[in-house]
XYZ file of C-alpha atoms in Angstrom:
627
model
C 31.424 -8.966 0.486
C 28.351 -11.144 0.643
C 28.258 -13.492 -2.286
C 25.221 -13.278 -4.508
C 23.310 -16.468 -5.335
C 24.928 -18.462 -8.086
C 22.600 -19.172 -10.956
C 23.826 -22.317 -12.715
C 23.290 -25.002 -10.063
C 19.895 -23.582 -9.170
C 18.612 -23.250 -12.714
C 19.368 -26.883 -13.417
C 16.705 -28.162 -11.032
C 13.194 -26.757 -11.435
C 11.094 -26.712 -8.320
C 8.703 -29.539 -7.572
C 4.965 -28.857 -7.713
C 4.722 -28.859 -3.932
C 7.369 -26.144 -3.633
C 6.538 -23.756 -6.475
C 3.527 -21.853 -7.722
C 5.077 -21.369 -11.169
C 4.518 -23.448 -14.260
C 7.482 -25.502 -15.483
C 8.020 -23.035 -18.329
C 8.232 -20.082 -15.962
C 10.425 -21.987 -13.535
C 12.885 -22.536 -16.382
C 12.566 -18.900 -17.504
C 14.216 -17.429 -14.422
C 17.232 -16.611 -16.600
C 16.286 -12.930 -16.524
C 16.585 -12.913 -12.734
C 20.010 -14.535 -12.637
C 21.344 -12.457 -15.541
C 20.263 -9.341 -13.685
C 21.988 -10.592 -10.530
C 25.230 -11.042 -12.509
C 24.936 -7.538 -13.940
C 24.396 -6.108 -10.461
C 27.406 -8.008 -9.168
C 29.634 -6.726 -11.956
C 28.479 -3.111 -11.823
C 28.634 -2.882 -8.034
C 32.024 -4.565 -7.525
C 33.677 -1.156 -7.339
C 31.549 -0.316 -4.268
C 32.155 -3.592 -2.478
C 35.226 -2.429 -0.607
C 33.954 0.897 0.763
C 31.931 -0.675 3.567
C 29.179 1.890 3.132
C 26.433 -0.713 3.278
C 25.231 -2.321 6.441
C 22.740 -5.133 6.387
C 19.739 -4.914 8.619
C 19.671 -7.228 11.608
C 16.831 -9.197 13.121
C 15.733 -7.609 16.428
C 15.691 -9.641 19.620
C 12.535 -11.049 21.185
C 10.451 -8.272 22.655
C 12.193 -5.613 20.591
C 10.038 -6.462 17.566
C 6.867 -6.276 19.649
C 7.901 -2.999 21.253
C 8.539 -1.402 17.864
C 5.297 -2.869 16.512
C 3.280 -1.302 19.325
C 4.978 2.027 18.696
C 4.278 1.876 14.958
C 0.604 1.106 15.585
C 0.236 3.970 18.065
C -0.229 1.619 21.032
C 3.059 2.260 22.846
C 1.024 3.443 25.840
C 0.325 -0.223 26.598
C 3.999 -0.733 27.501
C 5.386 -0.371 30.981
C 2.012 0.006 32.667
C 1.565 3.505 31.250
C -1.852 5.048 30.967
C -3.471 5.415 27.594
C -4.190 8.795 26.058
C -7.324 9.392 24.013
C -5.983 8.296 20.606
C -4.991 4.700 21.583
C -8.320 4.331 23.399
C -10.207 5.335 20.269
C -8.051 3.049 18.135
C -8.589 0.050 20.408
C -12.352 0.543 20.367
C -12.449 0.134 16.551
C -10.588 -3.183 16.334
C -12.146 -6.455 15.209
C -11.649 -9.637 17.216
C -8.823 -10.911 15.020
C -7.099 -7.537 15.301
C -7.547 -7.578 19.069
C -5.993 -11.057 19.157
C -2.974 -9.739 17.225
C -2.461 -6.948 19.768
C -2.845 -9.392 22.657
C -0.271 -11.748 21.206
C 2.329 -8.955 20.838
C 1.675 -7.803 24.399
C 2.102 -11.317 25.770
C 5.397 -11.842 23.929
C 6.700 -8.486 25.123
C 5.571 -9.295 28.656
C 7.517 -12.570 28.678
C 10.686 -10.888 27.417
C 10.253 -8.028 29.919
C 10.049 -10.489 32.818
C 13.249 -12.182 31.652
C 15.019 -8.831 31.519
C 13.483 -7.622 34.800
C 11.861 -4.653 33.137
C 8.670 -2.979 34.295
C 5.787 -5.302 33.410
C 3.173 -4.315 30.888
C -0.520 -4.333 31.626
C -2.161 -7.730 31.560
C -4.052 -8.135 28.304
C -7.145 -9.257 30.238
C -7.271 -5.837 31.894
C -7.383 -4.237 28.461
C -9.509 -6.527 26.314
C -11.297 -8.813 28.765
C -14.594 -6.954 28.460
C -15.161 -7.596 24.773
C -18.256 -9.470 23.712
C -19.052 -10.784 20.254
C -20.488 -8.115 18.030
C -20.567 -6.854 14.473
C -18.119 -4.658 12.640
C -19.934 -2.708 9.954
C -18.139 -1.693 6.800
C -17.507 1.768 5.366
C -20.278 1.224 2.844
C -22.768 -0.041 5.386
C -22.932 -3.502 3.833
C -23.356 -6.705 5.767
C -20.820 -6.801 8.579
C -18.654 -9.743 9.576
C -19.443 -11.553 12.813
C -16.545 -11.297 15.218
C -14.866 -14.575 15.979
C -14.013 -15.860 19.417
C -11.102 -13.962 20.939
C -7.949 -16.007 21.179
C -4.589 -14.458 21.935
C -2.650 -17.672 21.684
C -0.856 -19.242 18.779
C -3.185 -19.789 15.837
C -4.363 -23.338 15.391
C -3.362 -25.287 12.346
C -5.945 -24.879 9.611
C -7.977 -27.886 8.471
C -6.721 -29.670 5.420
C -8.684 -29.881 2.202
C -8.432 -32.165 -0.748
C -8.424 -29.790 -3.720
C -5.873 -27.102 -4.594
C -6.822 -23.713 -5.970
C -6.341 -24.639 -9.585
C -6.256 -21.062 -10.883
C -4.849 -22.178 -14.200
C -8.075 -23.941 -15.122
C -10.138 -20.745 -15.444
C -7.816 -17.967 -16.647
C -10.588 -15.730 -18.009
C -12.750 -15.725 -14.887
C -13.412 -12.441 -13.088
C -13.488 -12.759 -9.324
C -14.870 -10.418 -6.683
C -12.378 -8.842 -4.281
C -14.256 -7.755 -1.157
C -12.858 -4.830 0.840
C -15.871 -4.227 3.059
C -14.729 -6.537 5.868
C -11.370 -7.230 7.483
C -9.218 -9.705 5.544
C -8.321 -11.568 8.733
C -12.022 -12.074 9.462
C -12.543 -13.361 5.918
C -9.695 -15.842 6.442
C -11.242 -17.089 9.696
C -14.597 -17.645 7.994
C -12.882 -19.525 5.174
C -11.288 -21.854 7.720
C -14.507 -22.317 9.645
C -16.344 -23.252 6.460
C -13.712 -25.862 5.624
C -12.253 -23.901 2.729
C -9.200 -24.919 0.707
C -6.101 -25.899 2.591
C -3.608 -23.262 3.620
C -0.788 -25.603 2.653
C 1.356 -24.848 -0.372
C -0.724 -25.440 -3.476
C 0.289 -26.525 -6.929
C 1.486 -24.447 -9.836
C -0.096 -21.400 -11.373
C 1.210 -19.330 -14.225
C 1.331 -15.696 -15.266
C -1.170 -16.309 -18.052
C -3.737 -17.625 -15.574
C -3.871 -14.577 -13.323
C -7.575 -13.854 -12.937
C -9.176 -10.442 -13.023
C -10.437 -9.061 -9.743
C -13.318 -6.640 -9.430
C -13.841 -4.491 -6.329
C -17.585 -4.076 -5.733
C -18.478 -0.416 -5.359
C -20.572 0.249 -2.304
C -22.825 3.239 -1.781
C -19.847 5.301 -0.611
C -17.737 4.521 -3.681
C -14.029 3.640 -3.684
C -11.199 5.475 -1.961
C -7.692 5.699 -3.427
C -4.542 6.355 -1.401
C -4.353 9.939 -2.693
C -7.973 10.671 -1.746
C -7.321 10.934 1.998
C -5.426 13.564 3.950
C -1.967 12.795 5.320
C -3.426 12.850 8.830
C -5.927 10.097 8.041
C -3.383 8.107 5.995
C -1.236 7.875 9.137
C -4.175 6.181 10.847
C -4.606 3.904 7.823
C -0.925 2.952 8.236
C -1.431 1.900 11.875
C -4.663 0.020 11.184
C -3.211 -1.726 8.114
C -0.211 -2.879 10.179
C -2.505 -4.312 12.853
C -4.666 -6.009 10.211
C -1.650 -7.427 8.327
C -0.329 -8.902 11.574
C -3.758 -10.355 12.376
C -3.973 -11.910 8.884
C -0.536 -13.500 9.279
C -1.573 -14.886 12.680
C -4.707 -16.462 11.210
C -2.744 -17.948 8.316
C -0.063 -19.253 10.683
C 2.752 -17.281 9.032
C 5.887 -16.500 11.022
C 6.334 -12.796 10.346
C 9.908 -11.567 10.608
C 10.918 -7.935 10.735
C 14.379 -6.519 10.113
C 15.915 -3.468 11.656
C 17.546 -1.040 9.244
C 21.334 -1.030 9.372
C 23.345 2.150 9.728
C 25.006 3.682 6.704
C 27.724 6.242 6.320
C 26.677 9.665 5.155
C 26.962 10.086 1.386
C 28.502 13.034 -0.403
C 26.347 12.522 -3.492
C 23.254 14.582 -4.297
C 21.126 11.986 -6.142
C 22.310 8.379 -5.986
C 22.466 6.901 -2.498
C 20.317 9.726 -1.071
C 17.101 8.979 0.790
C 13.731 9.696 -0.806
C 12.902 12.090 2.026
C 16.087 14.122 1.468
C 15.506 14.264 -2.291
C 11.914 15.431 -1.801
C 13.031 18.088 0.672
C 15.302 19.596 -1.998
C 12.794 19.170 -4.824
C 9.950 20.818 -2.899
C 11.932 24.024 -2.552
C 11.429 24.474 -6.295
C 8.151 22.557 -6.722
C 6.223 22.362 -3.416
C 3.710 19.802 -4.710
C 6.380 17.225 -5.659
C 5.441 13.705 -4.505
C 8.073 11.674 -6.431
C 11.764 12.731 -6.579
C 12.443 14.734 -9.734
C 15.414 12.599 -10.749
C 13.251 9.453 -10.629
C 10.574 11.229 -12.662
C 13.204 12.265 -15.217
C 14.597 8.733 -15.577
C 11.119 7.246 -16.046
C 10.173 9.988 -18.522
C 13.336 9.417 -20.558
C 12.635 5.688 -20.827
C 8.952 6.215 -21.556
C 9.594 8.664 -24.388
C 12.446 6.835 -26.064
C 12.547 3.207 -24.946
C 9.080 1.653 -24.637
C 9.223 0.102 -28.113
C 12.874 -0.958 -27.872
C 13.348 -4.715 -27.834
C 14.746 -5.907 -24.513
C 14.150 -2.661 -22.617
C 15.229 -3.120 -18.965
C 16.756 -6.517 -19.807
C 19.598 -5.556 -22.201
C 22.306 -3.758 -20.185
C 24.077 -0.583 -21.193
C 27.778 0.226 -21.126
C 29.138 0.285 -17.589
C 31.650 3.000 -18.520
C 28.950 5.201 -20.056
C 26.595 4.607 -17.119
C 29.301 5.597 -14.659
C 29.972 8.760 -16.612
C 26.273 9.605 -16.864
C 25.866 9.120 -13.131
C 28.653 11.616 -12.494
C 27.136 14.109 -14.929
C 23.722 13.750 -13.283
C 25.217 14.385 -9.869
C 26.907 17.528 -11.181
C 24.384 18.999 -13.632
C 20.876 17.708 -12.852
C 19.755 20.566 -10.615
C 21.487 23.196 -12.754
C 19.443 22.159 -15.798
C 22.588 21.525 -17.869
C 22.179 17.767 -18.147
C 21.124 16.676 -21.636
C 18.823 13.669 -21.767
C 19.121 13.542 -25.547
C 22.534 11.934 -25.269
C 21.317 9.148 -22.964
C 20.753 5.771 -24.634
C 17.734 3.849 -23.435
C 19.804 0.892 -22.171
C 21.991 3.253 -20.164
C 18.885 4.985 -18.800
C 17.434 1.666 -17.637
C 20.707 0.872 -15.855
C 20.606 4.300 -14.179
C 17.024 3.664 -13.071
C 17.855 0.287 -11.541
C 21.004 1.667 -9.929
C 19.016 4.547 -8.392
C 16.622 2.014 -6.823
C 19.422 -0.243 -5.546
C 21.495 2.621 -4.156
C 18.760 4.041 -1.935
C 20.026 4.082 1.683
C 17.155 1.774 2.612
C 15.219 -0.518 0.244
C 12.289 0.967 -1.657
C 10.132 -1.662 0.078
C 11.814 -0.592 3.389
C 14.257 -2.612 5.468
C 11.593 -3.251 8.117
C 9.020 -4.795 5.783
C 11.122 -6.313 3.005
C 10.990 -9.699 4.841
C 7.196 -9.368 4.973
C 7.018 -8.817 1.210
C 9.160 -11.952 0.833
C 6.645 -13.923 2.947
C 3.711 -13.120 0.628
C 4.472 -15.929 -1.880
C 4.187 -18.463 0.960
C 0.445 -17.792 1.141
C -1.282 -20.434 -1.021
C -4.380 -18.499 -2.137
C -3.849 -15.799 -4.747
C -6.621 -13.683 -3.234
C -5.045 -13.887 0.227
C -1.630 -13.084 -1.244
C -3.194 -9.972 -2.751
C -4.817 -9.089 0.565
C -1.455 -9.297 2.342
C 0.286 -7.355 -0.423
C -2.471 -4.734 -0.361
C -1.938 -4.152 3.364
C 1.839 -3.952 2.942
C 1.453 -1.236 0.295
C -0.656 0.780 2.750
C 1.961 0.268 5.473
C 4.771 1.765 3.373
C 5.849 5.335 4.192
C 4.306 7.847 1.822
C 7.542 8.691 -0.108
C 8.195 4.975 -0.714
C 4.612 4.265 -1.732
C 4.530 7.189 -4.172
C 7.888 6.265 -5.734
C 6.838 2.616 -6.040
C 3.576 3.664 -7.700
C 5.460 5.744 -10.286
C 7.784 2.809 -11.017
C 4.955 0.277 -11.343
C 2.972 2.586 -13.597
C 5.981 2.740 -15.925
C 6.466 -1.044 -15.822
C 2.834 -1.534 -16.793
C 3.427 0.651 -19.857
C 6.424 -1.506 -20.763
C 4.284 -4.655 -20.567
C 1.550 -2.999 -22.644
C 4.054 -2.675 -25.537
C 5.046 -6.335 -25.355
C 4.507 -6.859 -29.104
C 7.246 -4.309 -29.853
C 9.709 -4.705 -26.987
C 9.285 -8.490 -26.407
C 9.068 -7.898 -22.657
C 6.246 -9.912 -21.108
C 4.966 -9.315 -17.605
C 7.079 -12.195 -16.370
C 10.200 -10.904 -18.190
C 9.798 -7.485 -16.566
C 9.169 -9.049 -13.153
C 12.258 -11.281 -13.208
C 14.469 -8.370 -14.287
C 13.192 -5.893 -11.698
C 12.896 -8.312 -8.748
C 16.647 -8.378 -7.904
C 16.742 -4.576 -7.822
C 13.886 -4.460 -5.305
C 14.708 -7.499 -3.164
C 18.526 -7.671 -3.261
C 19.212 -4.273 -1.754
C 22.592 -2.900 -2.915
C 23.107 -6.254 -4.620
C 23.311 -8.126 -1.336
C 21.003 -11.122 -0.815
C 19.373 -11.738 2.564
C 20.800 -14.473 4.745
C 19.064 -17.671 3.656
C 19.369 -21.342 4.520
C 21.319 -23.256 1.916
C 19.232 -24.231 -1.087
C 16.590 -21.506 -0.591
C 17.960 -19.119 -3.238
C 15.707 -20.431 -5.992
C 12.630 -20.101 -3.821
C 13.630 -16.509 -3.032
C 14.112 -15.712 -6.712
C 10.747 -17.130 -7.793
C 8.934 -15.534 -4.866
C 10.472 -12.114 -5.464
C 9.567 -12.219 -9.157
C 6.030 -13.286 -8.286
C 5.578 -10.357 -5.894
C 6.745 -7.885 -8.550
C 4.435 -9.557 -11.057
C 1.438 -9.105 -8.749
C 2.333 -5.479 -7.979
C 2.515 -4.591 -11.673
C -0.593 -6.536 -12.698
C -2.847 -5.568 -9.778
C -1.589 -2.064 -8.997
C -5.016 -0.411 -9.355
C -6.383 -2.745 -6.686
C -3.344 -2.332 -4.428
C -3.601 1.470 -4.360
C -7.242 1.366 -3.234
C -7.899 1.936 0.475
C -10.120 -0.854 1.799
C -13.520 0.407 2.899
C -13.263 -1.442 6.231
C -10.124 0.572 7.027
C -11.839 3.854 6.087
C -14.724 2.845 8.375
C -12.265 2.293 11.224
C -10.652 5.681 10.609
C -14.095 7.268 10.807
C -14.674 5.591 14.169
C -11.290 6.765 15.471
C -12.035 10.336 14.373
C -15.607 10.139 15.623
C -14.337 9.213 19.076
C -12.063 12.271 19.106
C -15.160 14.476 19.221
C -16.397 12.776 22.379
C -14.690 12.877 25.746
C -14.591 9.360 27.238
C -16.028 9.133 30.746
C -13.995 6.655 32.761
C -15.306 5.095 35.977
C -13.714 2.779 38.501
C -13.830 0.007 35.905
C -11.090 1.731 33.908
C -10.368 0.860 30.332
C -12.366 -2.382 30.321
C -15.567 -0.589 31.345
C -14.893 2.209 28.884
C -14.462 -0.199 25.989
C -17.708 -1.970 26.895
C -19.536 1.354 27.045
C -18.151 2.538 23.693
C -19.447 -0.561 21.909
C -22.828 -0.283 23.640
C -23.096 3.398 22.649
C -22.182 2.508 19.085
C -24.984 -0.073 18.885
C -27.513 2.356 20.350
C -26.425 5.155 18.037
C -26.870 2.887 15.036
C -30.449 2.115 16.060
C -31.501 5.756 16.573
C -33.339 7.369 13.643
C -32.077 10.823 12.707
C -33.727 13.571 10.738
C -32.278 13.816 7.228
C -32.318 17.130 5.336
C -34.009 17.155 1.942
C -31.533 19.619 0.422
C -27.762 19.514 0.693
C -25.713 22.715 0.656
C -22.393 22.319 -1.153
C -19.679 24.881 -0.445
C -17.723 26.061 -3.505
C -14.084 27.096 -3.050
C -14.007 28.530 -6.587
C -15.475 30.587 -8.271
C -18.964 30.948 -6.697
C -19.630 32.652 -3.387
C -23.028 31.162 -2.565
C -23.478 27.490 -1.662
C -24.819 25.138 -4.292
C -28.117 23.565 -3.225
C -28.697 19.977 -4.329
C -31.732 17.740 -3.653
C -30.679 14.996 -1.250
C -32.395 11.854 -2.513
C -31.389 8.178 -2.415
C -30.265 8.453 -6.064
C -28.180 11.661 -5.805
C -24.526 10.977 -6.648
C -21.398 13.127 -6.518
C -21.336 13.068 -10.325
C -24.790 14.716 -10.366
C -23.540 17.522 -8.117
C -20.521 18.218 -10.302
C -22.711 18.229 -13.408
C -25.110 20.699 -11.795
C -22.144 22.859 -10.768
C -20.881 23.159 -14.342
C -24.402 23.878 -15.591
C -24.752 26.708 -13.065
C -21.556 28.301 -14.350
C -22.360 27.871 -18.048
C -26.139 27.380 -18.471
C -27.300 26.179 -21.849
C -23.816 25.578 -23.184
C -23.415 21.887 -22.444
C -21.731 20.121 -25.331
C -20.540 23.371 -26.981
C -16.796 23.019 -26.599
C -14.845 26.267 -26.534
C -17.940 28.496 -26.364
C -18.335 31.238 -23.779
C -21.197 32.688 -21.754
C -21.358 36.446 -22.363
C -22.611 36.986 -18.807
C -19.784 34.951 -17.280
C -16.136 35.829 -16.813
C -15.219 32.152 -17.226
C -14.847 30.481 -20.631
C -16.924 27.305 -20.979
C -13.921 25.140 -21.722
C -12.301 25.961 -18.362
C -15.141 24.536 -16.261
C -16.417 20.978 -16.564
C -17.016 18.044 -14.275
C -13.653 16.526 -15.245
C -11.612 19.283 -13.600
C -13.704 19.722 -10.445
C -13.763 17.478 -7.387
C -16.111 17.193 -4.421
C -14.498 16.824 -1.014
C -15.870 15.633 2.304
C -14.289 17.715 5.071
C -14.669 17.517 8.834
C -16.847 15.435 11.092
C -15.319 11.964 11.279
C -12.877 12.491 8.394
C -10.136 15.075 7.906
C -10.407 15.520 4.150
C -11.666 12.991 1.618
C -11.812 13.313 -2.162
C -15.058 11.608 -3.153
C -15.634 9.009 -5.828
C -18.094 10.339 -8.468
C -20.245 7.253 -7.788
C -20.685 8.099 -4.096
C -24.324 8.428 -3.009
C -24.663 11.623 -0.966
C -27.527 10.478 1.258
C -25.490 7.468 2.404
C -22.470 9.717 2.909
C -24.534 12.079 5.039
C -25.641 9.179 7.222
C -22.028 8.025 7.578
C -20.812 11.536 8.475
C -23.641 13.938 9.362
C -21.233 16.558 10.743
C -19.060 16.728 7.626
C -19.118 19.499 5.025
C -19.005 19.106 1.255
C -16.780 21.424 -0.741
C -16.117 21.624 -4.483
C -12.467 22.244 -5.378
C -10.142 21.881 -8.319
C -8.010 18.713 -8.312
C -4.700 20.534 -8.005
C -5.773 21.726 -4.549
C -6.068 18.157 -3.326
C -3.599 16.531 -0.918
C -1.304 13.717 -1.957
C -1.261 12.069 -5.338
């Protein structure tokens, strides 16, 4: 069995300022982490001999790049294969830093392929050599970022600067978090302007975490549950490319593990994959997005344990927890399990055990090392940018389950006065369960355990504190998805110049299309899925918002009854209380988007200009895809 990190020698020596972002008080308050590690070790000793766990391994050179190209939908670049229409459309949307990230992976794969005498891949100059500097506009049509010079080599060392971030000096400040341009492009501009050093900066503390505000553009904000599954798959690929580009700019060595094989389990709940649990749950409840057993555990703790001092930190009885686990396995789906007999400390142990016993980590075996790299980024804003992209990269079942867990943890922190669990307490307790999968630490150089512990707790802290930001889809990614979808409606015309000529033509067409004036209708027709048959006509002016449309919709159904709760229109079959703007949603469907639930603050005229071929449909929220 792999030995877990030992706490005593590490706790005795707080990290120096140059090696830790935590204040001295927080560095000394890692007790919660090490106590949790001991509890995991004790409770999981009985499973140490069964050999059911298998640690992920680091892939060989070239294998990482091959898998990366497959995950981003660019596997057609391997082996000299031709590209189908989707990779061509994807490539034409990339920024210069994203292009450089693709080039670098192709070059590494090419070197490894030559060593192994495999079929060579296409030279990157044949694919990207025709790019010229241009502008990448954002989803909201705001000022675009100038593309930087293409460089597929190793990123240069950033210039040094004299002053650290010093976040602790202005804890109450609200900062702007821009999502209208690629994060990697923002990082390049910061370096070019001689911004703060990318070296490890000095300490910051949990109390100094600033507030971040996402500026709302004319097209509003998009949450992860607002897009269709089809478009979220494209977000996944684009976010992976952008995360890799950001790491290249920051000079981070990004490692990726390969999931180890595990023996099949005979259990029905614990040790079962999220996908398998959802497959069973959806037979009874088709709209289930989070496994029912995880929902039940969180609900039990929320109803009975939020005000309990030491919730999540104080362990339950191992004998009782083992018995409860067996009862859950036997009776959960029959409805015979009684949650009334479950003590809150035992429920918290069951929750943490469920997370640890997943066949693969909740943060995934492939990207768990990437989450661990986030604390090595010196700027808090850039750490959040990297973390934001990693959340979007997660598979949907993992992202939904993580969101449910973080939402619960935020409620625990909100009751700090009663339960004595601060944000940092919660983070140190939950970090081992997310980062030490099945209680086994990753292979680390000697003396790095403390750095792992602090970094893991910091990542959990950021996920809990900034979860609303992290579950927002960046507008520059939505803009790229629109361009990918827009290209699917046009058949590319290839000449003798091949892909290079095609890419040059696509960018030229895009610039010309942006300069062409188009006739804009004065009235928008909104389709209504329920309960009206005729379209709703709305004046299309620069000030018309989605919220105005929904308000007009409710007024059409119940004229003259605004503000009269519970009243009914004698000429209508619908009671007034059943129809209001809170339980109706406007969707954008078709054109360059599959299906998009619109922010109430979206301006319709700007949306029309972004997607003139799309339709607008009013639905009820329960008909929406995703969360």
